[in-house]
Tab-separated table of C-alpha atoms in Angstrom:
chain	number	residue	atom	x	y	z
A	633	UNK	CA	-8.797	-9.331	22.418
A	634	UNK	CA	-9.952	-8.075	19.030
A	635	UNK	CA	-11.237	-10.417	16.322
A	636	UNK	CA	-8.148	-9.702	14.190
A	637	UNK	CA	-5.828	-10.638	17.072
A	638	UNK	CA	-7.804	-13.806	17.747
A	639	UNK	CA	-7.560	-14.846	14.084
A	640	UNK	CA	-3.830	-14.071	13.964
A	641	UNK	CA	-3.235	-16.317	16.977
A	642	UNK	CA	-5.350	-19.020	15.390
A	643	UNK	CA	-3.118	-18.900	12.304
A	644	UNK	CA	-0.092	-19.484	14.544
A	645	UNK	CA	-1.807	-22.429	16.223
A	646	UNK	CA	-2.731	-23.968	12.904
A	647	UNK	CA	0.841	-23.676	11.698
A	648	UNK	CA	2.109	-25.387	14.842
A	649	UNK	CA	-0.438	-28.210	14.751
A	650	UNK	CA	0.172	-28.780	11.027
A	651	UNK	CA	3.835	-29.312	11.929
A	652	UNK	CA	2.840	-31.574	14.840
A	653	UNK	CA	0.634	-33.708	12.578
A	654	UNK	CA	3.750	-35.019	10.794
A	655	UNK	CA	5.624	-35.698	14.029
A	656	UNK	CA	2.901	-37.130	16.261
A	657	UNK	CA	0.300	-39.022	14.248
A	658	UNK	CA	-0.914	-40.651	17.469
A	659	UNK	CA	-2.594	-37.312	18.295
A	660	UNK	CA	-4.265	-37.026	14.900
A	661	UNK	CA	-7.774	-36.741	16.366
A	662	UNK	CA	-6.902	-33.785	18.597
A	663	UNK	CA	-4.885	-32.117	15.848
A	664	UNK	CA	-7.800	-32.456	13.410
A	665	UNK	CA	-10.127	-30.767	15.916
A	666	UNK	CA	-7.742	-27.821	16.312
A	667	UNK	CA	-7.259	-27.433	12.556
A	668	UNK	CA	-11.039	-27.449	12.096
A	669	UNK	CA	-11.515	-24.317	14.239
A	670	UNK	CA	-12.831	-21.658	11.832
A	671	UNK	CA	-11.675	-18.078	11.693
A	672	UNK	CA	-14.063	-15.623	13.279
A	673	UNK	CA	-15.910	-13.360	10.887
A	674	UNK	CA	-15.457	-9.622	11.380
A	675	UNK	CA	-16.418	-6.336	9.832
A	676	UNK	CA	-14.125	-5.229	7.032
A	677	UNK	CA	-14.062	-1.441	6.763
A	678	UNK	CA	-13.036	0.258	3.543
A	679	UNK	CA	-9.307	0.894	3.291
A	680	UNK	CA	-8.143	4.385	4.187
A	681	UNK	CA	-5.997	6.193	1.635
A	682	UNK	CA	-4.892	9.725	0.825
A	683	UNK	CA	-6.214	11.829	-2.021
A	684	UNK	CA	-3.541	13.553	-4.176
A	685	UNK	CA	-3.809	16.898	-2.356
A	686	UNK	CA	-3.611	15.156	1.018
A	687	UNK	CA	-0.532	13.172	-0.019
A	688	UNK	CA	1.163	16.352	-1.277
A	689	UNK	CA	0.474	18.113	2.040
A	690	UNK	CA	1.926	15.175	3.978
A	691	UNK	CA	5.090	15.039	1.869
A	692	UNK	CA	5.686	18.763	2.385
A	693	UNK	CA	5.135	18.611	6.160
A	694	UNK	CA	8.699	17.640	7.269
A	695	UNK	CA	10.975	20.651	7.505
A	696	UNK	CA	14.322	20.529	5.745
A	697	UNK	CA	16.276	22.588	8.280
A	698	UNK	CA	17.479	19.489	10.137
A	699	UNK	CA	18.758	16.179	8.815
A	700	UNK	CA	15.870	14.312	10.442
A	701	UNK	CA	13.406	16.423	8.458
A	702	UNK	CA	15.244	15.733	5.205
A	703	UNK	CA	15.277	12.031	6.077
A	704	UNK	CA	11.550	12.041	6.855
A	705	UNK	CA	10.661	13.831	3.611
A	706	UNK	CA	12.654	11.308	1.584
A	707	UNK	CA	11.133	8.423	3.554
A	708	UNK	CA	7.533	9.597	3.074
A	709	UNK	CA	8.050	10.215	-0.640
A	710	UNK	CA	9.636	6.788	-0.992
A	711	UNK	CA	6.853	5.080	0.988
A	712	UNK	CA	3.952	6.673	-0.906
A	713	UNK	CA	5.416	5.774	-4.309
A	714	UNK	CA	6.656	2.239	-3.567
A	715	UNK	CA	3.923	1.058	-1.182
A	716	UNK	CA	6.407	-0.885	0.951
A	717	UNK	CA	5.364	-2.377	4.277
A	718	UNK	CA	6.755	-0.833	7.479
A	719	UNK	CA	9.167	-3.732	7.988
A	720	UNK	CA	10.342	-3.412	4.372
A	721	UNK	CA	10.872	0.346	4.710
A	722	UNK	CA	13.089	-0.035	7.761
A	723	UNK	CA	15.072	-2.880	6.176
A	724	UNK	CA	16.026	-1.089	2.927
A	725	UNK	CA	19.821	-0.699	2.673
A	726	UNK	CA	21.861	1.748	0.637
A	727	UNK	CA	22.934	-1.044	-1.711
A	728	UNK	CA	19.308	-1.977	-2.417
A	729	UNK	CA	18.580	1.270	-4.271
A	730	UNK	CA	19.571	1.967	-7.885
A	731	UNK	CA	19.055	5.551	-9.078
A	732	UNK	CA	20.483	5.341	-12.588
A	733	UNK	CA	18.747	4.020	-15.654
A	734	UNK	CA	15.951	1.676	-14.629
A	735	UNK	CA	15.814	3.138	-11.110
A	736	UNK	CA	14.385	0.649	-8.627
A	737	UNK	CA	14.631	-0.727	-5.103
A	738	UNK	CA	15.294	-4.373	-4.319
A	739	UNK	CA	12.962	-5.560	-1.551
A	740	UNK	CA	12.983	-8.685	0.595
A	741	UNK	CA	9.338	-9.085	1.600
A	742	UNK	CA	7.141	-11.577	3.408
A	743	UNK	CA	8.218	-15.183	3.149
A	744	UNK	CA	11.692	-13.972	2.148
A	745	UNK	CA	10.423	-13.296	-1.371
A	746	UNK	CA	12.426	-10.768	-3.351
A	747	UNK	CA	10.870	-8.234	-5.689
A	748	UNK	CA	12.028	-5.128	-7.527
A	749	UNK	CA	9.884	-1.989	-7.290
A	750	UNK	CA	10.526	0.781	-9.864
A	751	UNK	CA	11.179	4.327	-8.695
A	752	UNK	CA	9.596	7.358	-10.346
A	753	UNK	CA	11.600	10.413	-11.367
A	754	UNK	CA	9.982	12.353	-8.501
A	755	UNK	CA	11.132	9.762	-5.966
A	756	UNK	CA	14.619	9.638	-7.471
A	757	UNK	CA	14.829	13.437	-7.172
A	758	UNK	CA	13.914	13.167	-3.478
A	759	UNK	CA	16.277	10.273	-2.751
A	760	UNK	CA	19.377	11.450	-4.612
A	761	UNK	CA	20.311	14.393	-2.313
A	762	UNK	CA	19.392	12.384	0.778
A	763	UNK	CA	21.564	9.415	-0.202
A	764	UNK	CA	24.412	11.795	-1.021
A	765	UNK	CA	24.089	13.304	2.446
A	766	UNK	CA	23.543	9.915	4.070
A	767	UNK	CA	26.626	8.207	2.622
A	768	UNK	CA	27.898	5.397	4.815
A	769	UNK	CA	28.213	1.654	4.425
A	770	UNK	CA	26.312	0.145	1.469
A	771	UNK	CA	24.897	-2.355	3.962
A	772	UNK	CA	23.629	0.436	6.227
A	773	UNK	CA	19.944	1.431	6.376
A	774	UNK	CA	18.755	4.131	3.992
A	775	UNK	CA	16.675	5.760	6.744
A	776	UNK	CA	18.695	5.478	9.982
A	777	UNK	CA	18.087	6.796	13.462
A	778	UNK	CA	20.467	9.171	15.306
A	779	UNK	CA	22.819	6.292	16.146
A	780	UNK	CA	23.038	5.117	12.547
A	781	UNK	CA	20.908	2.026	13.220
A	782	UNK	CA	17.737	1.169	11.311
A	783	UNK	CA	14.522	2.722	12.549
A	784	UNK	CA	11.991	0.581	14.360
A	785	UNK	CA	8.502	0.075	12.958
A	786	UNK	CA	7.077	1.980	15.910
A	787	UNK	CA	9.357	4.952	15.206
A	788	UNK	CA	8.235	5.069	11.573
A	789	UNK	CA	4.599	4.906	12.697
A	790	UNK	CA	5.109	7.808	15.101
A	791	UNK	CA	6.841	10.030	12.544
A	792	UNK	CA	4.069	9.426	10.003
A	793	UNK	CA	1.453	10.410	12.597
A	794	UNK	CA	3.477	13.481	13.638
A	795	UNK	CA	3.827	14.800	10.111
A	796	UNK	CA	0.179	14.012	9.314
A	797	UNK	CA	-0.868	16.220	12.224
A	798	UNK	CA	1.394	19.001	10.989
A	799	UNK	CA	-0.033	18.719	7.481
A	800	UNK	CA	-3.608	19.324	8.668
A	801	UNK	CA	-2.871	23.072	8.743
A	802	UNK	CA	-2.568	23.070	4.931
A	803	UNK	CA	-5.020	20.221	4.301
A	804	UNK	CA	-7.820	20.078	6.932
A	805	UNK	CA	-9.331	16.868	5.499
A	806	UNK	CA	-6.384	14.930	6.945
A	807	UNK	CA	-7.779	15.501	10.443
A	808	UNK	CA	-10.704	13.184	9.706
A	809	UNK	CA	-8.472	10.275	8.674
A	810	UNK	CA	-6.620	7.738	10.771
A	811	UNK	CA	-3.199	7.741	9.110
A	812	UNK	CA	-0.435	5.186	9.566
A	813	UNK	CA	2.289	3.522	7.524
A	814	UNK	CA	-0.245	1.190	5.906
A	815	UNK	CA	-2.252	4.220	4.757
A	816	UNK	CA	0.709	5.164	2.566
A	817	UNK	CA	0.718	1.634	1.151
A	818	UNK	CA	-2.994	1.909	0.361
A	819	UNK	CA	-2.382	5.313	-1.227
A	820	UNK	CA	0.196	3.786	-3.565
A	821	UNK	CA	-2.233	1.021	-4.581
A	822	UNK	CA	-5.093	3.456	-5.215
A	823	UNK	CA	-2.833	5.708	-7.297
A	824	UNK	CA	-1.866	2.743	-9.470
A	825	UNK	CA	-5.482	1.598	-9.801
A	826	UNK	CA	-6.728	5.048	-10.807
A	827	UNK	CA	-3.930	5.261	-13.373
A	828	UNK	CA	-5.324	2.187	-15.119
A	829	UNK	CA	-2.859	-0.403	-13.772
A	830	UNK	CA	-4.415	-3.878	-13.620
A	831	UNK	CA	-4.851	-5.749	-10.342
A	832	UNK	CA	-2.272	-8.420	-11.192
A	833	UNK	CA	0.443	-5.784	-11.598
A	834	UNK	CA	-0.629	-4.050	-8.373
A	835	UNK	CA	-0.404	-7.369	-6.530
A	836	UNK	CA	3.131	-7.911	-7.842
A	837	UNK	CA	4.049	-4.310	-6.974
A	838	UNK	CA	2.878	-4.690	-3.353
A	839	UNK	CA	4.196	-8.215	-2.898
A	840	UNK	CA	0.849	-10.055	-2.621
A	841	UNK	CA	0.588	-13.670	-3.681
A	842	UNK	CA	-3.206	-13.799	-3.824
A	843	UNK	CA	-4.911	-11.556	-6.363
A	844	UNK	CA	-7.998	-11.435	-4.155
A	845	UNK	CA	-6.045	-9.414	-1.594
A	846	UNK	CA	-5.935	-6.343	-3.830
A	847	UNK	CA	-9.641	-6.461	-4.650
A	848	UNK	CA	-10.264	-4.354	-1.530
A	849	UNK	CA	-9.060	-1.360	-3.545
A	850	UNK	CA	-11.848	-1.863	-6.086
A	851	UNK	CA	-14.376	-1.557	-3.256
A	852	UNK	CA	-12.684	1.583	-1.915
A	853	UNK	CA	-12.478	3.410	-5.243
A	854	UNK	CA	-15.646	5.506	-5.390
A	855	UNK	CA	-14.499	7.181	-8.611
A	856	UNK	CA	-14.491	3.796	-10.359
A	857	UNK	CA	-18.076	3.203	-9.244
A	858	UNK	CA	-19.106	6.700	-10.323
A	859	UNK	CA	-17.702	6.059	-13.818
A	860	UNK	CA	-19.678	2.814	-13.961
A	861	UNK	CA	-22.821	4.681	-12.886
A	862	UNK	CA	-22.273	7.290	-15.597
A	863	UNK	CA	-22.414	4.536	-18.233
A	864	UNK	CA	-25.828	3.308	-17.127
A	865	UNK	CA	-29.110	4.471	-18.694
A	866	UNK	CA	-31.149	6.871	-16.515
A	867	UNK	CA	-34.563	5.564	-15.402
A	868	UNK	CA	-37.452	6.414	-17.694
A	869	UNK	CA	-35.315	6.615	-20.809
A	870	UNK	CA	-37.031	5.218	-23.895
A	871	UNK	CA	-35.137	2.241	-25.365
A	872	UNK	CA	-33.703	2.431	-28.846
A	873	UNK	CA	-30.924	4.103	-30.793
A	874	UNK	CA	-30.601	7.812	-31.393
A	875	UNK	CA	-31.893	8.878	-34.817
A	876	UNK	CA	-30.843	12.375	-35.908
A	877	UNK	CA	-33.551	14.529	-37.496
A	878	UNK	CA	-33.470	15.415	-41.196
A	879	UNK	CA	-32.061	18.963	-40.678
A	880	UNK	CA	-29.048	17.543	-38.840
A	881	UNK	CA	-28.439	14.987	-41.583
A	882	UNK	CA	-28.747	17.643	-44.279
A	883	UNK	CA	-26.289	19.849	-42.451
A	884	UNK	CA	-23.764	17.009	-42.129
A	885	UNK	CA	-24.088	16.106	-45.824
A	886	UNK	CA	-23.434	19.714	-46.798
A	887	UNK	CA	-20.060	19.779	-45.044
């Protein structure tokens, strides 16, 4: 059992014993001991995300000769731009998407919390022909399987891995990365961060309640750290302000 699995099961136990504390106060001592069990500390690797050229190669990987390829291309484009979780991707219905003015998708996320995620013009251009081809009941899934039913999370994971392997021919750096549905979510967050979007907006975009959750992207963004390094003074630099010499000042005054 991994540390993450152990902690996830501990969360379930805590939830159950918190409920039991209100129903069986006679077992308060035992319940308090269970609730006092701490989570196990574990290594937290940097999040994996795709660089722009890697994301472009992945989005172009599905062929458009078959309807499944057109579906997969629309799904990957949609996932990279919206940053939806796997369960949210599979649950999106035709009626949840608005492509007109103020294009967006209505999402029911964790804890049954609703949020609206805007759609870019690029994503709208990818979704419009697919939705026209898809048709069907407004309550039907946007990305169905062959039987018309919603895809499973495992199916979405497998198609992402399949197309990532195909994309390595055009972008070899993808071979060194472990890519899954959550990688697309991280890619969306990093794209927003590098575009200057603040962490509070990114948290709302991804459906996080705690702002600390999105701070992992600050640690993963090496470009942000490089910009901070560029602002620092190199070692051995004499303190003080720059004073232009007299010839420079005379030249400027003559302009």
